[in-house]
Amino acid sequence: MNRDIEPLVELFEKYHSSSLTLREPIIYIDMKTKQLLFSLCLCFMAWTLTAQNPFAIMAQSPPPDGVIDQDVPGRQVINDDLEVIGSLGVGNDTQPNQAYGFDTVILRENNLRMFFDDTSNSANFPNNDWGFEFNESTNGGNNWFRVLDRTSGNAVFVAEAGARNNALYVEADGDVGIGTNSPAVDLEIQTGDTPTVRLEQDNTSGFTPQSWDVAGNEANFFIRDATNGSTLPFRIRPGAPTSAIDINGNGAVGIHNASPNANASLDLGATNRGLLLNRMDTAARTALGGALTPAENGMVVFDTDELLAYVWDGVDWVPVGTDDQSADVFQLTGNDLELSLEDDGVANNVVDLSGYLDNTDDQTADVFQLTGNDLELSLEDDGVANNVVDLSGYLDNTDDQMLALNGNSLDLEDGGSVDLSGYLDNTDDQQLTLDNTLNILSLEDGGSVDLTPFKMDSDDQILTEFSLTGTMLKLEIEDGNFLEVDISTILAPLEARVTTLETQMIDVLERLDIIEECACDGTLGGLPDFDATISGPRLFQNVPNPFDNTTSISYFVPFKYNQANIVISSSSGKILNNIALDKLGEGSIDVNKSTMQSAVYFYSLYVDGKRVDTKRMVVK
């Protein structure tokens, strides 16, 4: 039988044996084989009628363009289009009478591969080769489906057997679902517990490996540092409002603010919240300061021990909300009290005190109160309803300075003083008292001031002591600052009178002692002869005392001693003058008040470095 017709004979034989049921795959020969088909029909009819061997009837040469057999038995080459009406089975393990069901193509063998070989060889035509691979061919290998770039050898897509339903789903509009067949956005990842995306840098490019996870669940949306202990450096809780964090195009960050100010790095927009600074105790703040340099200038923390905010100035912590200014003007010019702080932006604040100088105070204050920032004062017989001083210009809400009264001088801690001696009329013997419960400052003979408005808003402290001990008025607050004022100068007129009497009595007693020691005739006709009868040094009361110009201090120092000094000091203990006595024995020195204010002073006699005696003198 001609080899060119043999395939057709086999085909007709097959269909004849199956009663011509056309449910098996057939080969459709196009119009170019029209002549062959006509001959085939004739052969089929003759075979049916005669039941003769079809191979004998068809033993003739096929047309030149018919199906040909190649040199390798079992291999067919079709040099034209091929159309299969029905299903197609391919592979070494394709079964006879294969049941196809709804499958159009079935590939069956133990090493399934498909190779797409692009034979383009022109310079500008793409010619990359591709392939499909179904499972590995090695024992114990992976069960997968892979799309291979056969030119580079890379597997560009891999799907393992057993992957979950809708592991990768692309909708008609291009939305991609992972774990869902109905993605709501461009990419939706759906799983029952914490959907996660991992960003992993390996070391293939020479960089340090690092893994980050972006994930979310019912508790929070977060970024996880999977390389360093799975810490969560960034978290957003469900229910966070719109623009809880909003970064503007210019880099400004808004918190509860969709339009942060372009000139601010951080703009807080909430109207029902505040800014809570880093909080630490004093020890922690001090330790932090030890690690800071000028580069951290401007860092701010809150000290929970001192209840103050502190800012780092590059060298040390500086408290916020306190004023460390010096008074550049604090003086009395005539009857005008002038005050100015270095940073207050005002040349001088002036209060005219002339209306308060009537040189009498044998009256009761019928008005002495503070209304707002106005100090109101009126005496019963002054003929004026109220004298008012506006104190608002002096309220700078600072209390970082101490007031001290030295003699008749009222001094500020950071500089400036007022000489109050001109306001001492020496006629008032009244006591000041303070009601700590009601914060009322009262004069003994009437008049009071409510101090409640003067509780500084910047200093939440309680007065722990306000007492008068002798002539010392003491004010102390809970944080330990205190002020002691010697009001002895206020009582100077009475003390001066008492001192005069004391001086006279002391002088009389000393003279009596001298008379008794020297066994004189009982007269006070002059100073005794100390050389013969007095064995030790003596210091006498100054005469006159009190004095307003010059006073004389007498002394006696036996010649057996080497040196002697008279030291004059203030009531606070400050040494004002150290006078060396160039004459031993009986002598005196004169003291002039030119450098001394009206006050009580003390003078002591020192002989060979040892104090012998101390006495008091009063300067009018």
Coordinates of C-alpha atoms in Angstrom, one line a residue:
M1 CA 0.0 0.0 0.0
N2 CA 1.2 3.5 -0.8
R3 CA 2.6 5.1 2.4
D4 CA 1.0 8.4 1.4
I5 CA -2.5 6.9 1.6
E6 CA -1.9 4.7 4.6
P7 CA -2.9 7.2 7.2
L8 CA -6.2 7.8 5.5
V9 CA -6.9 4.1 5.2
E10 CA -6.2 3.7 9.0
L11 CA -8.5 6.5 9.7
F12 CA -11.4 5.1 7.7
E13 CA -10.9 1.7 9.1
K14 CA -11.1 3.1 12.6
Y15 CA -14.4 4.9 11.9
H16 CA -15.8 2.0 10.1
S17 CA -15.2 -0.2 13.1
S18 CA -17.0 2.3 15.3
S19 CA -20.1 2.5 13.2
L20 CA -18.9 6.0 12.0
T21 CA -19.5 7.6 15.4
L22 CA -17.7 10.9 15.1
R23 CA -16.9 11.5 18.8
E24 CA -13.2 10.7 18.6
P25 CA -10.7 13.3 17.4
I26 CA -10.4 13.6 13.6
I27 CA -8.0 15.4 11.4
Y28 CA -9.6 18.0 9.1
I29 CA -7.8 18.4 5.7
D30 CA -8.2 21.8 4.2
M31 CA -9.4 22.6 0.6
K32 CA -6.0 21.9 -0.9
T33 CA -6.8 18.2 -0.5
K34 CA -10.1 18.4 -2.3
Q35 CA -9.0 15.9 -4.9
L36 CA -7.9 13.4 -2.2
L37 CA -11.1 13.7 -0.3
F38 CA -13.1 12.9 -3.4
S39 CA -11.1 9.8 -4.1
L40 CA -11.5 8.9 -0.4
C41 CA -15.2 9.0 -0.7
L42 CA -15.2 6.7 -3.7
C43 CA -12.9 4.3 -1.9
F44 CA -15.2 4.2 1.1
M45 CA -18.3 3.5 -1.0
A46 CA -16.5 0.7 -2.8
W47 CA -15.3 -0.8 0.4
T48 CA -18.7 -0.8 1.9
L49 CA -20.3 -2.5 -1.1
T50 CA -17.7 -5.1 -1.8
A51 CA -16.3 -5.6 1.7
Q52 CA -13.0 -6.0 0.0
N53 CA -9.7 -5.1 1.6
P54 CA -9.5 -1.3 1.5
F55 CA -5.7 -1.4 1.3
A56 CA -5.9 -3.1 -2.1
I57 CA -8.5 -0.6 -3.5
M58 CA -6.5 2.4 -2.2
A59 CA -3.1 1.2 -3.4
Q60 CA -2.5 4.2 -5.5
S61 CA -0.2 7.3 -5.1
P62 CA -1.8 10.2 -3.2
P63 CA -1.7 13.8 -4.5
P64 CA 1.5 15.6 -4.1
D65 CA 0.1 17.9 -1.4
G66 CA -1.4 15.1 0.8
V67 CA -0.4 14.0 4.3
I68 CA 3.0 12.5 4.2
D69 CA 4.9 10.3 6.6
Q70 CA 8.4 11.2 7.7
D71 CA 11.4 9.0 7.9
V72 CA 10.8 8.3 11.6
P73 CA 8.0 5.9 12.0
G74 CA 5.1 7.2 14.2
R75 CA 6.0 10.9 13.6
Q76 CA 3.7 13.0 11.4
V77 CA 4.5 16.3 9.8
I78 CA 1.7 18.4 8.5
N79 CA 2.9 21.2 6.2
D80 CA -0.3 23.2 6.5
D81 CA -2.9 24.5 8.9
L82 CA -4.3 22.0 11.3
E83 CA -7.8 22.2 12.8
V84 CA -9.0 19.8 15.4
I85 CA -12.8 19.5 15.8
G86 CA -13.1 18.1 19.3
S87 CA -10.5 17.7 22.1
L88 CA -6.8 17.0 21.8
G89 CA -4.8 14.6 23.9
V90 CA -1.0 15.0 23.9
G91 CA 1.8 13.2 25.7
N92 CA 3.4 9.8 26.1
D93 CA 0.8 8.7 28.5
T94 CA -2.3 9.6 26.5
Q95 CA -4.8 6.8 26.7
P96 CA -6.7 5.2 23.8
N97 CA -10.3 6.2 24.0
Q98 CA -9.4 9.1 26.4
A99 CA -12.4 10.6 28.1
Y100 CA -12.1 14.4 27.7
G101 CA -15.2 15.6 29.4
F102 CA -15.1 19.4 29.1
D103 CA -11.3 19.5 28.7
T104 CA -10.3 20.7 25.2
V105 CA -6.6 19.7 25.6
I106 CA -5.1 17.1 27.9
L107 CA -1.4 16.8 28.4
R108 CA -0.4 13.4 29.9
E109 CA 3.0 12.2 30.8
N110 CA 5.4 12.1 33.8
N111 CA 7.4 15.2 32.9
L112 CA 5.1 17.9 31.6
R113 CA 6.7 20.9 29.9
M114 CA 5.7 23.4 27.2
F115 CA 8.3 25.4 25.3
F116 CA 7.7 28.5 23.3
D117 CA 10.7 29.0 21.0
D118 CA 10.8 32.4 19.3
T119 CA 13.0 31.9 16.2
S120 CA 13.2 35.6 15.3
N121 CA 16.7 36.4 14.2
S122 CA 16.5 40.1 13.0
A123 CA 18.3 42.5 15.1
N124 CA 15.3 44.6 16.4
F125 CA 12.7 41.8 16.8
P126 CA 12.1 40.4 20.3
N127 CA 13.1 36.7 20.4
N128 CA 12.9 35.7 24.1
D129 CA 11.9 32.1 24.7
W130 CA 9.3 31.1 27.3
G131 CA 8.0 28.0 28.9
F132 CA 5.5 26.3 31.2
E133 CA 6.6 23.8 33.7
F134 CA 4.3 21.5 35.7
N135 CA 6.0 20.1 38.8
E136 CA 9.7 19.3 39.2
S137 CA 11.1 16.2 37.5
T138 CA 13.2 15.0 40.5
N139 CA 12.1 12.6 43.2
G140 CA 10.7 14.4 46.2
G141 CA 10.6 17.7 44.1
N142 CA 8.0 20.5 44.4
N143 CA 4.5 20.3 43.1
W144 CA 4.0 23.6 41.2
F145 CA 3.1 25.5 38.1
R146 CA 5.8 27.8 36.8
V147 CA 6.2 30.4 34.0
L148 CA 9.8 30.3 32.9
D149 CA 11.9 32.8 31.1
R150 CA 13.7 30.1 29.2
T151 CA 16.3 32.6 27.8
S152 CA 17.4 33.8 31.3
G153 CA 16.5 30.6 33.2
N154 CA 14.4 32.6 35.7
A155 CA 11.0 31.5 37.1
V156 CA 9.0 34.7 36.8
F157 CA 5.8 33.1 38.2
V158 CA 5.3 30.2 40.6
A159 CA 2.1 28.7 42.0
E160 CA 2.5 25.9 44.4
A161 CA 0.0 23.0 44.7
G162 CA -2.5 23.5 47.5
A163 CA -2.5 27.3 47.3
R164 CA -5.6 28.7 48.9
N165 CA -8.7 29.7 46.9
N166 CA -8.4 33.0 45.1
A167 CA -4.7 33.2 46.1
L168 CA -4.3 35.7 43.2
Y169 CA -7.4 37.1 41.5
V170 CA -7.4 39.9 38.8
E171 CA -10.8 41.5 38.2
A172 CA -11.9 42.8 34.8
D173 CA -11.2 46.4 35.9
G174 CA -7.6 45.5 36.9
D175 CA -8.2 45.3 40.7
V176 CA -6.0 42.6 42.2
G177 CA -7.2 40.4 45.0
I178 CA -5.0 38.2 47.2
G179 CA -7.2 35.8 49.0
T180 CA -10.4 37.3 47.6
N181 CA -12.3 37.2 44.3
S182 CA -13.9 40.7 44.9
P183 CA -11.1 43.2 45.5
A184 CA -12.6 46.6 46.4
V185 CA -9.5 48.6 45.5
D186 CA -6.4 48.3 43.2
L187 CA -4.9 45.7 45.6
E188 CA -6.7 44.0 48.4
I189 CA -5.2 41.4 50.7
Q190 CA -7.7 39.3 52.6
T191 CA -6.9 36.8 55.4
G192 CA -8.4 35.8 58.7
D193 CA -5.6 37.1 60.9
T194 CA -3.4 40.2 60.4
P195 CA -3.0 40.7 56.6
T196 CA 0.7 41.5 56.2
V197 CA 3.1 42.8 53.5
R198 CA 6.8 42.2 54.0
L199 CA 9.5 44.4 52.6
E200 CA 12.8 42.4 52.8
Q201 CA 16.2 43.6 51.7
D202 CA 18.7 40.7 51.3
N203 CA 22.4 41.1 50.9
T204 CA 22.6 40.3 47.2
S205 CA 23.5 44.0 46.5
G206 CA 26.0 44.3 49.3
F207 CA 23.7 46.0 51.8
T208 CA 22.8 44.9 55.3
P209 CA 19.8 42.6 55.3
Q210 CA 16.6 44.2 56.8
S211 CA 13.0 43.1 57.0
W212 CA 10.0 45.4 57.6
D213 CA 6.4 44.3 57.9
V214 CA 3.4 46.5 57.1
A215 CA 0.3 44.9 58.6
G216 CA -3.1 45.6 60.2
N217 CA -5.7 44.0 62.4
E218 CA -8.5 44.9 64.8
A219 CA -6.0 46.3 67.3
N220 CA -3.9 48.6 65.1
F221 CA -2.2 49.3 61.8
F222 CA 1.5 49.0 62.3
I223 CA 5.0 48.8 60.9
R224 CA 7.1 46.1 62.4
D225 CA 10.9 45.9 62.5
A226 CA 11.1 42.2 61.9
T227 CA 14.9 42.2 62.0
N228 CA 15.3 43.9 65.4
G229 CA 13.1 42.1 67.9
S230 CA 9.8 42.7 66.0
T231 CA 9.3 46.1 67.6
L232 CA 6.5 48.3 66.4
P233 CA 7.9 51.8 65.9
F234 CA 4.7 53.1 64.2
R235 CA 1.1 52.3 65.1
I236 CA -2.3 53.7 64.3
R237 CA -5.3 52.6 66.3
P238 CA -8.8 52.0 64.8
G239 CA -11.0 55.1 65.0
A240 CA -8.2 57.7 64.7
P241 CA -9.7 60.9 63.2
T242 CA -9.0 62.4 59.8
S243 CA -5.7 64.3 59.8
A244 CA -4.6 62.9 63.2
I245 CA -1.2 63.2 61.5
D246 CA -1.1 65.4 58.4
I247 CA 2.2 66.1 56.5
N248 CA 1.8 69.1 54.2
G249 CA 3.6 69.4 50.9
N250 CA 6.0 71.9 52.4
G251 CA 7.0 69.4 55.1
A252 CA 5.0 71.0 57.9
V253 CA 3.4 68.4 60.2
G254 CA -0.1 68.9 61.5
I255 CA -1.6 67.1 64.5
H256 CA -5.4 67.2 64.3
N257 CA -4.7 69.9 61.6
A258 CA -5.2 69.4 57.9
S259 CA -3.6 72.7 57.1
P260 CA -0.4 73.1 59.3
N261 CA 1.2 76.5 59.2
A262 CA 3.9 76.6 56.5
N263 CA 6.3 78.4 58.9
A264 CA 6.0 75.7 61.6
S265 CA 7.6 72.3 61.7
L266 CA 4.7 71.1 63.9
D267 CA 1.3 72.7 64.2
L268 CA -1.1 71.4 66.8
G269 CA -4.7 72.0 65.8
A270 CA -6.8 70.4 68.6
T271 CA -8.8 72.9 70.7
N272 CA -9.6 70.5 73.5
R273 CA -6.1 69.0 74.1
G274 CA -2.7 70.3 75.2
L275 CA 1.0 69.5 74.6
L276 CA 2.5 67.1 77.1
L277 CA 6.3 67.5 77.3
N278 CA 8.7 64.8 78.2
R279 CA 8.3 64.4 82.0
M280 CA 11.2 63.5 84.3
D281 CA 12.3 64.2 87.9
T282 CA 15.2 66.5 88.7
A283 CA 17.7 63.7 89.0
A284 CA 16.8 62.4 85.5
R285 CA 16.9 65.9 84.1
T286 CA 20.3 66.5 85.6
A287 CA 21.6 63.2 84.2
L288 CA 20.2 64.1 80.7
G289 CA 22.0 67.4 80.9
G290 CA 25.3 65.6 81.4
A291 CA 24.9 64.0 77.9
L292 CA 23.8 67.2 76.1
T293 CA 26.0 69.6 74.1
P294 CA 25.5 73.1 72.6
A295 CA 24.1 71.2 69.6
E296 CA 20.9 70.4 71.6
N297 CA 20.3 74.1 72.4
G298 CA 16.5 74.6 72.7
M299 CA 15.6 71.2 74.0
V300 CA 12.6 71.4 76.4
V301 CA 11.5 69.0 79.2
F302 CA 9.2 69.2 82.2
D303 CA 10.6 68.7 85.8
T304 CA 8.0 66.8 87.9
D305 CA 9.8 67.6 91.1
E306 CA 9.9 71.4 90.6
L307 CA 6.7 71.6 88.4
L308 CA 8.6 73.7 85.9
A309 CA 9.5 73.5 82.2
Y310 CA 13.2 73.7 81.5
V311 CA 15.0 74.6 78.2
W312 CA 18.6 73.6 77.5
D313 CA 20.6 76.8 76.6
G314 CA 23.6 74.8 75.3
V315 CA 25.3 74.9 78.7
D316 CA 22.7 74.4 81.4
W317 CA 19.0 74.0 82.0
V318 CA 17.1 77.3 82.3
P319 CA 13.6 77.4 83.9
V320 CA 10.8 78.6 81.6
G321 CA 8.4 81.2 82.9
T322 CA 10.7 82.9 85.5
D323 CA 12.3 86.3 85.1
D324 CA 16.0 86.7 85.9
Q325 CA 16.1 90.4 85.2
S326 CA 18.1 93.1 87.0
A327 CA 16.5 96.5 87.9
D328 CA 18.4 99.0 85.8
V329 CA 16.5 101.8 87.6
F330 CA 15.3 101.6 91.2
Q331 CA 15.7 104.9 92.9
L332 CA 13.9 107.8 94.7
T333 CA 14.3 111.2 93.1
G334 CA 12.7 113.8 95.3
N335 CA 9.2 112.4 96.0
D336 CA 9.2 110.2 92.8
L337 CA 9.9 106.5 93.1
E338 CA 11.4 105.3 89.8
L339 CA 11.6 101.7 88.7
S340 CA 12.6 100.0 85.5
L341 CA 13.7 96.4 84.7
E342 CA 16.3 95.7 82.1
D343 CA 14.0 93.8 79.6
D344 CA 10.6 95.6 80.3
G345 CA 10.9 97.9 77.3
V346 CA 10.0 101.0 79.5
A347 CA 12.5 103.7 80.4
N348 CA 11.1 104.4 83.9
N349 CA 7.9 103.7 85.8
V350 CA 7.3 106.7 88.2
V351 CA 5.1 106.9 91.3
D352 CA 4.6 110.3 92.8
L353 CA 4.8 109.9 96.6
S354 CA 4.4 113.5 97.5
G355 CA 0.7 113.1 98.3
Y356 CA 1.6 110.7 101.1
L357 CA 4.1 113.0 102.9
D358 CA 2.1 114.9 105.6
N359 CA 4.8 114.1 108.3
T360 CA 2.1 113.0 110.8
D361 CA 0.8 109.6 111.4
D362 CA -1.2 110.0 114.6
Q363 CA -4.1 109.0 112.6
T364 CA -6.0 105.8 111.8
A365 CA -6.1 104.7 108.2
D366 CA -9.7 104.6 107.2
V367 CA -8.9 103.2 103.8
F368 CA -5.9 100.9 103.1
Q369 CA -6.9 98.3 100.4
L370 CA -6.0 96.9 97.0
T371 CA -8.7 97.1 94.3
G372 CA -7.6 95.3 91.2
N373 CA -4.1 96.8 90.5
D374 CA -4.9 100.1 92.4
L375 CA -3.6 100.6 95.9
E376 CA -6.0 102.9 97.8
L377 CA -4.9 104.7 101.0
S378 CA -6.7 107.4 103.1
L379 CA -6.1 108.7 106.6
E380 CA -8.9 109.8 108.8
D381 CA -7.8 113.5 108.9
D382 CA -6.2 113.9 105.6
G383 CA -9.2 115.5 103.9
V384 CA -8.9 113.3 100.9
A385 CA -11.3 110.5 100.0
N386 CA -8.8 108.1 98.6
N387 CA -5.3 108.3 97.3
V388 CA -4.8 105.8 94.5
V389 CA -1.6 104.3 93.1
D390 CA -1.8 102.3 89.9
L391 CA 0.5 99.3 90.4
S392 CA -0.3 97.6 87.0
G393 CA 3.0 98.8 85.5
Y394 CA 4.9 96.9 88.1
L395 CA 3.2 93.5 87.6
D396 CA 5.6 91.5 85.5
N397 CA 4.5 88.2 87.1
T398 CA 8.0 87.4 88.3
D399 CA 9.2 86.6 91.8
D400 CA 12.8 85.4 91.1
Q401 CA 14.3 88.2 93.2
M402 CA 14.7 88.8 96.9
L403 CA 14.0 92.1 98.8
A404 CA 16.3 93.0 101.7
L405 CA 16.2 95.9 104.1
N406 CA 19.6 97.0 105.2
G407 CA 19.3 99.9 107.7
N408 CA 17.1 102.4 105.9
S409 CA 18.0 101.0 102.4
L410 CA 15.5 98.7 100.6
D411 CA 17.5 96.6 98.1
L412 CA 16.6 94.3 95.2
E413 CA 18.6 91.0 94.9
D414 CA 19.7 91.8 91.3
G415 CA 20.5 95.4 91.9
G416 CA 18.9 98.7 92.7
S417 CA 18.0 100.3 96.1
V418 CA 15.8 103.0 97.7
D419 CA 16.9 105.1 100.7
L420 CA 13.9 105.1 103.0
S421 CA 15.5 107.3 105.7
G422 CA 13.5 110.4 104.5
Y423 CA 10.3 108.6 105.2
L424 CA 11.0 108.0 108.9
D425 CA 9.1 110.5 111.0
N426 CA 9.6 108.4 114.2
T427 CA 6.1 109.0 115.5
D428 CA 4.4 105.6 114.9
D429 CA 4.7 102.7 117.3
Q430 CA 2.4 100.2 115.5
Q431 CA 2.7 96.5 114.8
L432 CA 2.1 94.7 111.5
T433 CA 0.2 91.4 111.6
L434 CA -0.7 88.9 108.9
D435 CA -3.8 86.6 108.9
N436 CA -2.4 83.6 107.0
T437 CA -5.8 82.2 106.5
L438 CA -7.4 85.3 105.0
N439 CA -4.2 86.7 103.6
I440 CA -4.9 90.1 105.3
L441 CA -2.0 92.4 106.3
S442 CA -3.2 94.7 109.1
L443 CA -1.8 97.8 111.0
E444 CA -2.3 97.8 114.8
D445 CA -4.3 101.1 114.8
G446 CA -6.4 100.3 111.7
G447 CA -6.1 99.7 108.0
S448 CA -5.5 96.5 106.1
V449 CA -4.5 95.1 102.7
D450 CA -6.0 92.0 101.1
L451 CA -2.9 90.2 99.7
T452 CA -4.8 87.5 97.8
P453 CA -4.5 89.2 94.4
F454 CA -0.7 89.3 94.8
K455 CA -0.4 85.5 94.8
M456 CA 1.7 85.1 91.8
D457 CA 0.2 83.0 89.0
S458 CA 3.7 81.7 88.2
D459 CA 4.5 80.5 91.7
D460 CA 2.1 78.1 93.3
Q461 CA 3.6 78.2 96.8
I462 CA 2.2 78.6 100.3
L463 CA 3.4 81.0 103.0
T464 CA 4.8 78.8 105.7
E465 CA 5.8 81.6 108.2
F466 CA 5.1 85.3 108.6
S467 CA 6.2 86.3 112.1
L468 CA 7.7 89.2 114.0
T469 CA 10.4 88.3 116.5
G470 CA 11.8 91.3 118.3
T471 CA 12.5 93.7 115.4
M472 CA 13.0 91.0 112.8
L473 CA 10.0 90.5 110.4
K474 CA 10.3 87.0 108.7
L475 CA 8.5 85.9 105.6
E476 CA 9.0 82.3 104.4
I477 CA 7.5 80.3 101.5
E478 CA 7.2 76.5 101.2
D479 CA 10.1 76.0 98.7
G480 CA 12.5 77.4 101.3
N481 CA 13.0 81.1 100.2
F482 CA 12.6 83.5 103.0
L483 CA 13.0 87.2 103.7
E484 CA 14.1 88.8 107.0
V485 CA 13.6 92.5 107.5
D486 CA 15.1 94.4 110.5
I487 CA 12.4 97.0 111.3
S488 CA 14.5 98.4 114.1
T489 CA 14.8 101.7 112.2
I490 CA 11.1 102.1 112.3
L491 CA 11.3 101.9 116.1
A492 CA 14.4 104.1 116.2
P493 CA 12.8 107.1 117.9
L494 CA 11.6 105.1 120.9
E495 CA 14.8 103.1 121.0
A496 CA 16.9 106.3 120.8
R497 CA 15.2 107.6 123.9
V498 CA 15.7 104.4 125.7
T499 CA 19.3 104.2 124.5
T500 CA 19.9 107.7 125.8
L501 CA 18.8 106.7 129.2
E502 CA 20.7 103.5 129.1
T503 CA 23.8 105.3 128.0
Q504 CA 23.5 107.7 130.8
M505 CA 22.9 104.9 133.3
I506 CA 25.8 102.9 132.0
D507 CA 28.1 105.9 132.1
V508 CA 27.1 106.6 135.7
L509 CA 27.6 102.9 136.7
E510 CA 31.0 102.9 135.0
R511 CA 32.0 106.0 136.7
L512 CA 30.9 104.5 140.0
D513 CA 32.9 101.4 139.3
I514 CA 35.9 103.6 138.6
I515 CA 35.4 105.5 141.8
E516 CA 35.1 102.4 143.8
E517 CA 38.2 100.9 142.3
C518 CA 40.3 103.9 142.8
A519 CA 38.9 104.7 146.3
C520 CA 38.4 108.3 145.2
D521 CA 36.4 110.9 147.2
G522 CA 33.1 110.0 145.5
T523 CA 33.1 112.9 143.1
L524 CA 32.8 112.8 139.3
G525 CA 35.0 115.7 138.7
G526 CA 36.8 114.1 135.8
L527 CA 38.2 110.9 134.4
P528 CA 40.1 108.9 137.0
D529 CA 43.9 108.2 136.8
F530 CA 43.9 104.8 135.2
D531 CA 47.6 104.4 135.3
A532 CA 47.7 103.8 139.1
T533 CA 44.5 101.9 139.8
I534 CA 43.0 100.3 136.7
S535 CA 44.5 97.0 135.8
G536 CA 42.7 96.2 132.5
P537 CA 41.6 97.9 129.3
R538 CA 38.3 99.9 129.4
L539 CA 35.9 101.1 126.7
F540 CA 33.5 104.0 127.5
Q541 CA 30.2 105.0 126.0
N542 CA 30.4 107.5 123.2
V543 CA 29.3 111.1 124.0
P544 CA 26.9 112.4 122.8
N545 CA 24.7 109.5 122.0
P546 CA 22.6 109.7 119.9
F547 CA 24.5 112.1 117.7
D548 CA 23.9 113.8 114.4
N549 CA 27.3 115.1 113.6
T550 CA 30.3 114.0 115.6
T551 CA 30.7 111.9 118.7
S552 CA 33.7 111.0 120.9
I553 CA 34.7 107.5 122.1
S554 CA 37.0 107.3 125.2
Y555 CA 39.1 104.3 126.1
F556 CA 41.9 103.2 128.3
V557 CA 44.6 100.6 127.3
P558 CA 47.5 99.9 129.8
F559 CA 50.9 100.3 128.3
K560 CA 51.8 96.7 128.9
Y561 CA 49.8 95.8 125.7
N562 CA 51.2 96.0 122.2
Q563 CA 48.4 97.2 120.0
A564 CA 44.7 98.2 120.2
N565 CA 41.9 98.9 117.7
I566 CA 38.3 100.2 117.8
V567 CA 36.1 98.5 115.2
I568 CA 32.8 100.1 114.1
S569 CA 30.1 97.8 112.6
S570 CA 26.5 97.9 111.4
S571 CA 23.6 96.2 113.1
S572 CA 23.9 93.4 110.5
G573 CA 27.6 92.8 111.5
K574 CA 29.2 94.5 108.5
I575 CA 32.5 96.2 109.5
L576 CA 32.4 99.8 108.5
N577 CA 35.7 101.1 110.0
N578 CA 38.7 99.6 111.8
I579 CA 40.6 102.3 113.6
A580 CA 44.1 101.6 114.9
L581 CA 44.8 103.4 118.3
D582 CA 48.3 104.9 117.9
K583 CA 48.2 106.1 121.6
L584 CA 47.9 103.7 124.5
G585 CA 46.9 104.6 128.0
E586 CA 44.0 107.0 128.3
G587 CA 42.7 108.4 125.0
S588 CA 39.7 109.1 122.8
I589 CA 38.8 109.2 119.1
D590 CA 36.2 111.2 117.2
V591 CA 33.6 109.6 114.9
N592 CA 31.9 111.6 112.1
K593 CA 28.5 110.5 110.7
S594 CA 29.4 111.7 107.1
T595 CA 29.5 108.1 105.8
M596 CA 26.8 106.7 108.2
Q597 CA 23.1 106.6 107.8
S598 CA 20.6 107.1 110.6
A599 CA 20.7 103.8 112.4
V600 CA 22.1 101.8 115.3
Y601 CA 25.8 100.9 115.2
F602 CA 28.2 99.0 117.4
Y603 CA 31.8 99.7 118.3
S604 CA 34.2 97.3 120.0
L605 CA 37.6 97.6 121.6
Y606 CA 40.2 95.0 120.5
V607 CA 43.5 94.7 122.5
D608 CA 46.2 92.4 121.1
G609 CA 43.6 90.8 118.8
K610 CA 41.0 90.0 121.6
R611 CA 37.7 91.8 122.0
V612 CA 37.5 93.6 125.3
D613 CA 34.1 95.2 125.2
T614 CA 31.3 96.3 122.7
K615 CA 28.9 99.3 123.0
R616 CA 26.1 100.7 121.0
M617 CA 25.7 104.1 119.5
V618 CA 22.9 105.7 117.6
V619 CA 23.1 108.0 114.6
K620 CA 20.2 110.4 114.2

